[in-house]
Amino acid sequence: MIDRRAVLAILAAGVAAPLHAVPLRYTIDPQPVAPDLWVVRGVDAPIDHANGGAIANISILRTAAGTVLVDCGPSLRYGQQLKAAAEALTGMPVIRVYLTHLHPDHIYGAAAFDRSIVAATPALARSLETLGPSFSDGMYRLLGDWMRGTEFAAPGKVLGEDHETFGDRRLDLYPLAGHSEADLAIVDATTGMLIAGDLVFHDRAPSTPHADIARWLASLDRLGTIGHRAVIPGHGPIDPTPGAAIDQTRDWLSWLRDTLDRAVAEGLDAVEAGNLAIPDRFAALQAARYELQRSVAHFFSRIEEQALPRVDLRR
Amino acid sequence: MSRVASYSAAVVAMVVAAPAQAALPADPLGSPMWQRLGKSLFGDAPVRFDPRVRVIFPDIAENQRQFPVAIDARGIVGVKRILLFADLNPIPLAVDYTLGAAQPYFSTRIKLDQRTPVRGAVQLADGSWLVSGGWIDAAGGGCSLPPISRVKGDWAQHLGEVRGVARRVAGATRVRLAFRHPMDTGLIGNIPTYNLEEVVLTGAEGRRFGDLRIEASVAEDPEFALIVDALPGEEIAMAGRDTNGIDYAARLMPTTVAAPR
Ligand SMILES: [Zn+2]
């Protein structure tokens, strides 16, 4: 007989669970952050089996026309639980699911919704055509049974407009880029909340697998001009101020860029670059060393290719 | 032949060819390959595990085709040779570095095939080996693994290109070299093995800094870092060769100029 501990051990190992095992469940706990606006906070940690990939912040809005979601989590299972929890909370069916960008911790939950209500900007829709399904193997390998039944589905609604209105609630859409090739930030005009997607991280180090730091910094500058009141970041706690999380994200990215440039110029290798000291002012950022080492993997060779001179005799 | 079968056959051939030998110490990492691999790499020489051989790598393999590893044995006097290997890779050995006028530091990027121990071994003048290392999970990067199509396919136009820098820091000279090369393992599809196989660094009048023997388990577009004992004003010459007999040559003049900020 398999006892509960053995079942948990099997689940923890990411091995397919026996059919009679207790189904995995996410904790969906929406926190009110403004009138008719809630956030389901992600765990401020890397994706792993213990958190089921639920690391991104998800926003829930109640409008007179129905419930609007911004991002929808990492898996079919998450999407299903999110839909049930959001509809129970608002008493209204989900009528729109915005995808902020291509990363699977934000969008693989879309599998739980009718495609016609899942919306992306034209640039994101294009990028998802090729890259959308490409994260599936990695997610299944990391998360095992949490991912069961999850298949990436392309968004059914391509957003041509610069805003959408549901009842009397206007949502302003800002198609930007830099964290990825296509990032969507949304401002809820009623409350002044900026739902920033992964353009803004807060007390959690920014991740950069598809980042273009120069474009990202330009997008942060743009976000600094729109006159919002507070920020829901893609990862990390809500910023009650307009600027703190944006400034922190900008500070980390600028430091990262300068640090890697300098490491290449000084002839350091990738191992040394990943172990460089992280300044004390970033002590509050979760997963800082982890993301620095990932960023070295993303950028270091490219910087070397541009910064290191040819030394061969054919040049 | 599958990669597992060809790998096993290679190992069996190595073991059969080896003479009778002293027992290897038990492996603190519990690798299933340690005994066979240890015998093939170290033969009869005495082997000890020693944490002063610092094998340094990131906590996760964000890109399992380009996993950076450094071996730093500068706390040990008299190192004459450094091996970098990953037990469970189809080609376990990555680099065999024979030191001349150089300090025992070496880094490169390797391919990872699966969760595996990654190790450094350094040989002393008496022939004995000191070994250290740790496990790395090749699936660590997970969702951000770039798709296979992302691998550069334009190496043919860039073959022979070498980028690099040599910087004098505290009396020693750090050398960084980056090649364009496909580093085909012979294990994928019908693409035959094709790799950079030797890199030799020399100084004035042919003075040897070091000699790298390189296997196809080193990552595409191979990169190396070494620390050599160049004299002030001494130019460093690199001569390399790949398995198709193509020669590579480069020259680096060490500089102490402050890096642009
Ligand atoms: Zn993201």
Coordinates of C-alpha atoms and ligand atoms in Angstrom, one line a residue:
Chain A
M1 CA 0.0 0.0 0.0
I2 CA 1.2 3.5 -0.9
D3 CA 0.9 5.9 2.1
R4 CA 0.4 9.6 1.8
R5 CA 4.1 10.4 2.3
A6 CA 5.1 8.0 -0.5
V7 CA 2.5 9.7 -2.8
L8 CA 3.9 13.1 -1.9
A9 CA 7.4 11.9 -2.5
I10 CA 6.4 10.7 -6.0
L11 CA 4.7 14.0 -6.7
A12 CA 7.7 16.0 -5.5
A13 CA 10.0 14.0 -7.8
G14 CA 7.9 15.2 -10.7
V15 CA 7.0 11.6 -11.7
A16 CA 3.6 11.0 -13.1
A17 CA 1.3 10.4 -10.1
P18 CA -0.7 7.2 -9.7
L19 CA -4.3 7.6 -10.8
H20 CA -5.7 7.4 -7.3
A21 CA -3.4 10.2 -6.0
V22 CA -4.9 13.3 -4.5
P23 CA -5.2 15.9 -7.3
L24 CA -2.8 18.8 -7.1
R25 CA -4.5 22.1 -6.1
Y26 CA -3.2 25.7 -6.3
T27 CA -4.0 28.2 -3.6
I28 CA -5.9 31.0 -5.4
D29 CA -6.3 33.8 -2.8
P30 CA -7.3 37.1 -4.5
Q31 CA -6.2 40.2 -2.5
P32 CA -8.2 43.4 -2.9
V33 CA -5.9 46.2 -4.2
A34 CA -8.4 48.8 -5.4
P35 CA -12.2 49.0 -5.9
D36 CA -13.3 45.9 -7.9
L37 CA -9.7 45.0 -8.5
W38 CA -7.9 42.0 -7.0
V39 CA -4.5 40.4 -7.4
V40 CA -3.6 36.8 -7.0
R41 CA 0.0 37.0 -5.9
G42 CA 2.5 34.6 -7.4
V43 CA 5.2 33.1 -5.2
D44 CA 8.4 35.3 -5.5
A45 CA 10.6 32.3 -6.5
P46 CA 11.7 30.5 -9.5
I47 CA 9.3 28.0 -11.2
D48 CA 9.5 24.7 -9.4
H49 CA 7.4 21.7 -8.4
A50 CA 6.7 23.1 -5.0
N51 CA 4.9 26.1 -6.3
G52 CA 3.4 24.5 -9.4
G53 CA 4.7 27.4 -11.5
A54 CA 2.3 29.9 -9.9
I55 CA 4.9 32.6 -9.6
A56 CA 3.3 35.4 -11.7
N57 CA 0.8 38.0 -10.4
I58 CA -2.7 37.7 -11.9
S59 CA -5.2 40.6 -11.8
I60 CA -9.0 40.2 -11.6
L61 CA -11.3 43.2 -12.4
R62 CA -15.1 43.3 -11.9
T63 CA -16.9 45.4 -14.5
A64 CA -20.6 45.8 -15.2
A65 CA -20.2 43.7 -18.3
G66 CA -18.3 40.8 -16.7
T67 CA -15.0 39.8 -15.2
V68 CA -11.7 40.7 -16.8
L69 CA -8.4 38.9 -16.1
V70 CA -4.9 40.1 -16.8
D71 CA -2.8 36.9 -17.3
C72 CA -4.0 33.5 -16.3
G73 CA -1.2 31.4 -14.8
P74 CA 1.1 28.5 -15.8
S75 CA -1.3 25.6 -16.5
L76 CA -4.7 24.4 -17.5
R77 CA -5.3 23.4 -13.8
Y78 CA -4.4 26.9 -12.7
G79 CA -6.6 28.5 -15.3
Q80 CA -9.6 26.4 -14.3
Q81 CA -9.1 27.2 -10.6
L82 CA -8.6 30.9 -11.4
K83 CA -11.8 31.0 -13.5
A84 CA -13.8 29.4 -10.7
A85 CA -12.3 31.6 -8.0
A86 CA -12.7 34.9 -10.0
E87 CA -16.3 34.2 -11.0
A88 CA -17.2 33.3 -7.4
L89 CA -15.5 36.5 -6.2
T90 CA -17.2 38.8 -8.7
G91 CA -20.4 37.0 -9.4
M92 CA -19.8 37.6 -13.1
P93 CA -18.5 35.4 -15.9
V94 CA -15.0 36.0 -17.3
I95 CA -15.4 37.9 -20.6
R96 CA -11.8 38.9 -21.3
V97 CA -8.4 37.4 -20.6
Y98 CA -5.4 39.6 -21.5
L99 CA -2.1 38.0 -22.2
T100 CA 0.7 40.5 -21.2
H101 CA 3.6 38.5 -22.9
L102 CA 4.8 35.1 -24.0
H103 CA 6.1 33.6 -20.8
P104 CA 4.4 30.4 -19.8
D105 CA 4.0 31.3 -16.1
H106 CA 1.7 34.1 -17.3
I107 CA -0.3 32.5 -20.2
Y108 CA -0.5 28.7 -20.2
G109 CA -3.6 28.9 -18.1
A110 CA -5.4 30.3 -21.2
A111 CA -6.1 26.7 -22.0
A112 CA -9.0 26.9 -19.5
F113 CA -10.9 29.7 -21.4
D114 CA -12.8 30.0 -24.6
R115 CA -10.3 31.2 -27.2
S116 CA -12.5 34.0 -28.4
I117 CA -12.1 35.9 -25.1
V118 CA -8.3 35.5 -24.9
A119 CA -6.6 38.6 -26.2
A120 CA -3.1 39.6 -27.3
T121 CA -1.6 42.6 -29.1
P122 CA -0.8 42.0 -32.8
A123 CA 2.9 41.8 -32.0
L124 CA 2.4 39.2 -29.2
A125 CA 0.0 37.2 -31.3
R126 CA 2.7 37.0 -34.0
S127 CA 5.4 36.0 -31.5
L128 CA 3.2 33.3 -30.0
E129 CA 2.6 31.7 -33.4
T130 CA 6.2 30.3 -33.2
L131 CA 7.2 30.6 -29.6
G132 CA 3.9 29.9 -27.8
P133 CA 4.1 26.1 -27.8
S134 CA 7.9 26.0 -27.3
F135 CA 7.9 26.2 -23.5
S136 CA 5.7 23.1 -23.1
D137 CA 8.5 20.5 -22.8
G138 CA 10.4 22.6 -20.2
M139 CA 7.3 23.2 -18.2
Y140 CA 6.2 19.6 -18.2
R141 CA 9.7 18.6 -17.1
L142 CA 9.8 21.0 -14.3
L143 CA 6.2 20.7 -13.1
G144 CA 5.1 17.2 -14.0
D145 CA 1.5 16.5 -13.1
W146 CA 0.7 20.2 -12.4
M147 CA 0.8 20.6 -16.2
R148 CA -1.5 17.7 -17.0
G149 CA -3.8 18.5 -20.0
T150 CA -2.1 21.9 -20.6
E151 CA -1.8 22.7 -24.3
F152 CA -0.9 26.1 -25.6
A153 CA -3.9 27.7 -27.4
A154 CA -3.3 30.8 -29.6
P155 CA -5.3 33.9 -28.5
G156 CA -8.6 34.3 -30.4
K157 CA -8.8 38.1 -30.2
V158 CA -6.1 40.3 -31.6
L159 CA -6.1 43.8 -30.1
G160 CA -6.1 46.6 -32.7
E161 CA -7.4 49.3 -30.4
D162 CA -5.6 51.4 -27.8
H163 CA -8.3 50.7 -25.2
E164 CA -11.2 48.5 -24.4
T165 CA -14.3 49.4 -22.3
F166 CA -16.3 47.0 -20.3
G167 CA -19.5 48.6 -18.9
D168 CA -18.1 51.9 -17.7
R169 CA -14.6 50.6 -17.0
R170 CA -12.0 51.7 -19.5
L171 CA -8.8 49.9 -19.8
D172 CA -6.0 51.7 -21.7
L173 CA -3.6 49.4 -23.5
Y174 CA 0.1 50.2 -23.9
P175 CA 1.9 47.8 -26.3
L176 CA 5.5 48.1 -25.3
A177 CA 8.6 45.8 -25.5
G178 CA 11.9 45.0 -23.8
H179 CA 11.1 42.3 -21.3
S180 CA 10.1 40.4 -24.4
E181 CA 9.5 41.2 -28.0
A182 CA 5.9 42.2 -27.2
D183 CA 4.8 43.3 -23.7
L184 CA 1.4 44.7 -22.8
A185 CA 0.9 47.1 -19.9
I186 CA -2.7 48.0 -19.0
V187 CA -4.0 51.0 -17.0
D188 CA -7.3 50.7 -15.3
A189 CA -8.6 54.3 -15.9
T190 CA -11.1 54.0 -13.0
T191 CA -8.5 53.3 -10.3
G192 CA -5.3 54.5 -11.9
M193 CA -3.7 51.1 -11.3
L194 CA -1.0 50.2 -13.8
I195 CA -1.0 46.5 -14.5
A196 CA 2.5 46.3 -15.8
G197 CA 3.1 42.6 -16.7
D198 CA 6.8 41.7 -16.5
L199 CA 7.9 45.2 -17.6
V200 CA 8.0 45.9 -13.9
F201 CA 9.3 43.6 -11.2
H202 CA 9.2 44.5 -7.5
D203 CA 11.5 43.2 -4.8
R204 CA 12.1 40.3 -7.1
A205 CA 15.0 40.3 -9.6
P206 CA 13.9 40.8 -13.2
S207 CA 14.2 37.7 -15.5
T208 CA 15.7 38.2 -19.0
P209 CA 15.4 35.2 -21.2
H210 CA 13.9 37.2 -24.1
A211 CA 14.9 40.7 -22.9
D212 CA 16.3 43.6 -24.8
I213 CA 17.6 45.8 -22.0
A214 CA 17.7 49.1 -24.1
R215 CA 14.1 48.6 -25.2
W216 CA 13.1 47.6 -21.7
L217 CA 14.6 50.8 -20.3
A218 CA 12.8 52.9 -22.9
S219 CA 9.5 51.2 -22.0
L220 CA 10.1 52.0 -18.3
D221 CA 10.7 55.6 -19.3
R222 CA 7.4 55.6 -21.2
L223 CA 5.6 54.0 -18.2
G224 CA 7.0 56.8 -16.1
T225 CA 5.0 59.4 -18.1
I226 CA 1.5 57.9 -18.1
G227 CA 0.3 59.3 -14.7
H228 CA -0.9 56.1 -13.0
R229 CA -1.3 56.0 -9.2
A230 CA 0.1 52.6 -8.2
V231 CA 1.6 49.5 -9.9
I232 CA 0.8 45.8 -10.0
P233 CA 4.1 44.3 -11.1
G234 CA 4.4 41.0 -13.0
H235 CA 6.3 39.5 -10.0
G236 CA 6.6 40.8 -6.4
P237 CA 4.4 42.9 -4.1
I238 CA 2.1 45.6 -5.2
D239 CA 3.8 49.0 -5.3
P240 CA 1.5 51.6 -3.7
T241 CA 3.5 54.4 -5.4
P242 CA 3.7 55.2 -9.1
G243 CA 7.5 55.0 -9.3
A244 CA 9.3 52.8 -6.7
A245 CA 9.0 49.5 -8.5
I246 CA 9.6 51.1 -11.9
D247 CA 12.7 52.7 -10.6
Q248 CA 13.9 49.5 -8.9
T249 CA 13.5 47.6 -12.2
R250 CA 15.4 50.3 -14.1
D251 CA 18.1 50.3 -11.4
W252 CA 18.6 46.5 -11.7
L253 CA 18.6 46.5 -15.5
S254 CA 21.1 49.4 -15.7
W255 CA 23.3 47.8 -13.1
L256 CA 23.1 44.4 -15.0
R257 CA 24.0 46.0 -18.3
D258 CA 26.9 48.0 -16.9
T259 CA 28.2 45.0 -14.9
L260 CA 28.2 42.6 -17.8
D261 CA 29.8 45.1 -20.1
R262 CA 32.5 45.7 -17.6
A263 CA 33.0 42.0 -16.9
V264 CA 33.6 41.4 -20.6
A265 CA 35.9 44.3 -20.9
E266 CA 38.0 43.1 -18.0
G267 CA 38.3 39.6 -19.5
L268 CA 36.2 37.8 -17.0
D269 CA 34.5 34.6 -18.0
A270 CA 30.8 33.6 -17.6
V271 CA 31.3 31.8 -14.3
E272 CA 33.1 34.8 -12.7
A273 CA 30.4 37.2 -14.1
G274 CA 27.7 35.1 -12.5
N275 CA 29.4 35.3 -9.2
L276 CA 30.1 39.0 -9.1
A277 CA 29.0 40.9 -6.0
I278 CA 25.4 42.1 -6.0
P279 CA 25.2 45.6 -4.5
D280 CA 23.5 45.9 -1.0
R281 CA 20.8 48.1 -2.5
F282 CA 19.4 45.0 -4.1
A283 CA 19.2 43.0 -0.9
A284 CA 15.4 43.1 -0.9
L285 CA 15.2 41.5 -4.3
Q286 CA 14.3 37.8 -4.2
A287 CA 16.1 35.4 -6.6
A288 CA 18.8 38.0 -7.3
R289 CA 21.8 35.6 -7.7
Y290 CA 19.6 33.1 -9.7
E291 CA 18.5 35.8 -12.1
L292 CA 22.0 37.3 -12.4
Q293 CA 23.3 33.8 -13.4
R294 CA 20.5 33.4 -15.9
S295 CA 21.1 36.8 -17.4
V296 CA 24.8 35.9 -17.9
A297 CA 23.6 32.9 -19.9
H298 CA 21.3 35.1 -21.9
F299 CA 23.7 38.0 -22.6
F300 CA 27.3 37.3 -22.0
S301 CA 28.3 35.6 -25.3
R302 CA 26.5 38.3 -27.3
I303 CA 28.3 41.1 -25.4
E304 CA 31.6 39.3 -26.0
E305 CA 30.8 39.0 -29.7
Q306 CA 30.4 42.8 -29.9
A307 CA 33.0 43.9 -27.4
L308 CA 35.9 41.6 -27.8
P309 CA 38.2 42.4 -30.8
R310 CA 39.1 39.9 -33.5
V311 CA 42.5 38.6 -32.7
D312 CA 42.9 36.0 -35.4
L313 CA 45.4 36.5 -38.2
R314 CA 42.7 36.4 -40.9
R315 CA 41.1 39.6 -39.7
Chain B
M1 CA 23.9 3.2 -33.3
S2 CA 22.3 5.1 -30.4
R3 CA 24.4 7.5 -28.5
V4 CA 24.1 5.4 -25.3
A5 CA 25.3 2.3 -27.2
S6 CA 28.2 4.0 -28.8
Y7 CA 29.2 5.6 -25.6
S8 CA 29.1 2.3 -23.7
A9 CA 31.1 0.6 -26.4
A10 CA 33.7 3.3 -26.1
V11 CA 33.9 3.0 -22.3
V12 CA 34.2 -0.8 -22.5
A13 CA 37.0 -0.5 -25.0
M14 CA 38.9 1.9 -22.7
V15 CA 38.4 -0.4 -19.6
V16 CA 39.5 -3.5 -21.4
A17 CA 42.6 -1.7 -22.7
A18 CA 43.6 -0.5 -19.2
P19 CA 46.2 -2.4 -17.1
A20 CA 45.5 -3.6 -13.6
Q21 CA 45.3 -0.7 -11.2
A22 CA 45.1 0.7 -7.7
A23 CA 41.5 1.1 -6.3
L24 CA 39.9 4.5 -6.8
P25 CA 38.5 6.1 -3.6
A26 CA 34.7 5.9 -3.2
D27 CA 32.9 8.7 -5.0
P28 CA 31.4 11.3 -2.6
L29 CA 29.0 12.2 -5.5
G30 CA 27.8 8.6 -5.8
S31 CA 28.1 8.6 -9.6
P32 CA 27.3 5.3 -11.4
M33 CA 30.2 6.0 -13.8
W34 CA 32.9 6.9 -11.3
Q35 CA 34.8 3.7 -11.2
R36 CA 34.9 3.0 -14.9
L37 CA 35.6 6.6 -15.9
G38 CA 38.2 7.1 -13.1
K39 CA 40.2 4.1 -14.3
S40 CA 40.1 5.3 -17.9
L41 CA 41.1 8.9 -17.0
F42 CA 43.6 8.3 -14.3
G43 CA 45.0 4.8 -14.9
D44 CA 47.3 3.6 -12.1
A45 CA 48.0 7.0 -10.6
P46 CA 46.8 7.8 -7.1
V47 CA 43.6 9.7 -6.8
R48 CA 42.2 11.8 -3.9
F49 CA 39.2 14.0 -3.6
D50 CA 40.3 17.5 -2.5
P51 CA 38.0 20.5 -2.1
R52 CA 40.9 22.8 -2.9
V53 CA 40.1 22.0 -6.5
R54 CA 37.3 24.5 -6.9
V55 CA 34.9 23.5 -9.6
I56 CA 32.6 26.5 -10.0
F57 CA 29.4 26.6 -12.0
P58 CA 26.0 28.2 -11.8
D59 CA 23.2 26.7 -9.7
I60 CA 21.1 26.0 -12.7
A61 CA 21.8 25.1 -16.3
E62 CA 19.9 27.9 -18.0
N63 CA 21.2 26.7 -21.4
Q64 CA 22.2 23.0 -21.3
R65 CA 24.1 23.4 -24.6
Q66 CA 26.3 26.2 -23.1
F67 CA 27.0 25.5 -19.4
P68 CA 29.9 27.5 -18.0
V69 CA 32.3 25.8 -15.7
A70 CA 35.5 27.1 -14.1
I71 CA 38.2 25.1 -12.4
D72 CA 40.3 27.1 -9.9
A73 CA 43.2 25.2 -8.3
R74 CA 45.3 28.3 -7.5
G75 CA 45.3 27.2 -3.8
I76 CA 47.4 24.1 -4.8
V77 CA 51.1 24.3 -5.6
G78 CA 52.6 22.4 -8.6
V79 CA 49.6 21.7 -10.8
K80 CA 50.8 20.5 -14.2
R81 CA 47.5 19.3 -15.8
I82 CA 43.8 20.0 -15.5
L83 CA 40.9 17.8 -16.7
L84 CA 37.3 18.9 -17.0
F85 CA 34.7 16.2 -17.4
A86 CA 31.0 15.4 -16.8
D87 CA 30.5 11.7 -15.9
L88 CA 27.1 11.2 -17.6
N89 CA 27.8 13.1 -20.8
P90 CA 28.0 10.9 -23.9
I91 CA 31.5 12.3 -24.3
P92 CA 32.6 12.7 -20.6
L93 CA 35.9 14.5 -21.1
A94 CA 35.7 18.1 -22.2
V95 CA 39.2 19.5 -21.9
D96 CA 42.6 18.2 -21.0
Y97 CA 44.8 21.2 -20.2
T98 CA 48.6 20.8 -19.8
L99 CA 50.0 23.8 -18.1
G100 CA 53.3 25.6 -19.0
A101 CA 54.0 29.0 -17.6
A102 CA 50.4 29.4 -16.3
Q103 CA 48.4 29.4 -13.2
P104 CA 45.9 26.6 -12.5
Y105 CA 42.7 28.3 -13.6
F106 CA 40.6 27.3 -16.5
S107 CA 37.1 27.9 -17.7
T108 CA 35.0 27.0 -20.7
R109 CA 31.4 26.1 -21.6
I110 CA 30.3 22.5 -22.0
K111 CA 27.2 20.7 -23.3
L112 CA 25.1 18.8 -20.8
D113 CA 23.1 15.7 -21.8
Q114 CA 21.3 15.0 -18.6
R115 CA 21.7 15.5 -14.8
T116 CA 25.4 14.7 -14.2
P117 CA 28.4 15.2 -12.0
V118 CA 30.7 17.9 -13.4
R119 CA 34.3 17.6 -12.2
G120 CA 37.7 19.0 -12.3
A121 CA 40.8 16.9 -11.8
V122 CA 44.3 18.4 -11.4
Q123 CA 47.5 16.4 -11.7
L124 CA 50.6 17.2 -9.5
A125 CA 54.2 16.7 -10.4
D126 CA 54.3 13.3 -8.7
G127 CA 51.6 12.1 -11.1
S128 CA 48.8 11.9 -8.5
W129 CA 45.4 13.5 -9.1
L130 CA 43.2 15.7 -7.0
V131 CA 39.5 15.7 -7.9
S132 CA 36.4 17.7 -7.0
G133 CA 33.0 18.6 -8.4
G134 CA 29.3 18.5 -8.0
W135 CA 26.0 17.5 -9.5
I136 CA 24.1 19.7 -12.0
D137 CA 20.6 19.2 -13.2
A138 CA 20.5 19.7 -16.9
A139 CA 16.8 20.5 -16.8
G140 CA 17.3 23.5 -14.5
G141 CA 16.7 26.3 -17.1
G142 CA 13.4 24.7 -18.0
C143 CA 11.0 27.0 -19.7
S144 CA 13.6 29.3 -21.2
L145 CA 15.5 26.7 -23.0
P146 CA 15.9 28.1 -26.5
P147 CA 14.5 25.9 -29.3
I148 CA 17.0 23.8 -31.3
S149 CA 16.6 26.0 -34.3
R150 CA 18.1 28.8 -32.2
V151 CA 21.5 27.2 -32.5
K152 CA 23.6 29.3 -34.9
G153 CA 23.9 27.8 -38.3
D154 CA 26.2 30.3 -39.9
W155 CA 29.5 29.0 -38.6
A156 CA 30.8 28.2 -42.1
Q157 CA 31.1 31.9 -43.0
H158 CA 32.9 32.6 -39.7
L159 CA 35.2 29.6 -39.3
G160 CA 38.6 30.8 -38.3
E161 CA 37.3 33.9 -36.5
V162 CA 38.7 34.2 -33.0
R163 CA 37.9 37.0 -30.6
G164 CA 39.8 37.6 -27.4
V165 CA 41.4 39.8 -24.8
A166 CA 44.5 39.5 -22.6
R167 CA 44.5 41.6 -19.5
R168 CA 47.3 42.0 -17.0
V169 CA 45.8 41.9 -13.4
A170 CA 48.1 41.7 -10.4
G171 CA 51.1 40.4 -12.2
A172 CA 49.2 37.6 -14.0
T173 CA 47.6 37.7 -17.5
R174 CA 44.0 36.6 -18.0
V175 CA 43.5 35.3 -21.5
R176 CA 40.0 35.0 -22.9
L177 CA 39.5 33.4 -26.3
A178 CA 36.2 32.8 -28.2
F179 CA 36.1 30.8 -31.5
R180 CA 33.4 30.3 -34.0
H181 CA 33.1 26.5 -34.5
P182 CA 30.1 24.1 -34.7
M183 CA 31.7 21.5 -32.3
D184 CA 29.6 18.7 -33.8
T185 CA 29.6 15.6 -31.5
G186 CA 28.8 13.0 -34.1
L187 CA 25.8 12.0 -31.9
I188 CA 23.0 14.0 -33.7
G189 CA 21.6 12.9 -37.0
N190 CA 24.1 12.1 -39.7
I191 CA 26.4 15.0 -38.8
P192 CA 29.9 13.6 -38.3
T193 CA 32.1 14.6 -35.4
Y194 CA 33.8 17.9 -36.1
N195 CA 35.5 19.8 -33.3
L196 CA 38.3 22.1 -32.4
E197 CA 40.8 19.7 -30.9
E198 CA 43.9 21.6 -29.9
V199 CA 44.8 25.1 -28.8
V200 CA 48.4 26.0 -27.9
L201 CA 49.4 29.3 -26.2
T202 CA 53.0 30.4 -26.5
G203 CA 55.0 33.5 -25.6
A204 CA 58.3 35.0 -26.7
E205 CA 60.6 32.5 -28.5
G206 CA 58.0 29.7 -28.3
R207 CA 57.8 29.7 -24.5
R208 CA 54.8 27.4 -23.6
F209 CA 51.9 28.8 -21.6
G210 CA 49.6 25.9 -22.1
D211 CA 48.2 23.2 -24.3
L212 CA 44.5 22.4 -24.5
R213 CA 43.2 19.1 -25.9
I214 CA 39.5 19.7 -26.6
E215 CA 36.6 17.3 -27.1
A216 CA 33.3 17.8 -28.9
S217 CA 31.5 18.0 -25.5
V218 CA 32.7 21.6 -25.3
A219 CA 29.9 23.9 -26.4
E220 CA 29.4 25.3 -29.9
D221 CA 31.4 28.5 -30.5
P222 CA 33.9 27.4 -27.8
E223 CA 35.3 29.9 -25.3
F224 CA 38.2 29.5 -22.9
A225 CA 39.7 31.5 -20.1
L226 CA 43.2 30.9 -18.8
I227 CA 45.7 32.7 -16.6
V228 CA 49.2 32.8 -17.9
D229 CA 52.5 34.1 -16.6
A230 CA 53.3 36.4 -19.4
L231 CA 56.2 38.9 -18.9
P232 CA 55.5 42.6 -19.3
G233 CA 55.3 43.4 -23.0
E234 CA 55.3 39.7 -24.0
E235 CA 52.9 38.9 -26.8
I236 CA 50.7 35.8 -26.6
A237 CA 50.4 33.6 -29.7
M238 CA 47.6 31.1 -30.1
A239 CA 47.8 28.2 -32.6
G240 CA 44.9 25.8 -32.9
R241 CA 43.7 22.9 -35.1
D242 CA 40.4 21.2 -35.7
T243 CA 39.6 17.6 -36.6
N244 CA 39.4 18.5 -40.3
G245 CA 42.9 19.8 -40.2
I246 CA 42.0 23.5 -40.3
D247 CA 44.5 25.7 -38.5
Y248 CA 43.7 28.6 -36.3
A249 CA 46.1 31.4 -35.4
A250 CA 45.8 34.5 -33.3
R251 CA 47.9 37.0 -31.4
L252 CA 47.1 39.0 -28.3
M253 CA 49.1 41.8 -26.7
P254 CA 48.2 42.0 -23.0
T255 CA 46.9 45.3 -21.8
T256 CA 46.5 47.0 -18.5
V257 CA 44.4 49.9 -19.8
A258 CA 41.4 50.5 -17.5
A259 CA 38.2 49.1 -18.9
P260 CA 35.7 51.6 -20.3
R261 CA 33.0 52.3 -17.7
Ligands
ZN1 ZN 8.1 37.2 -18.2

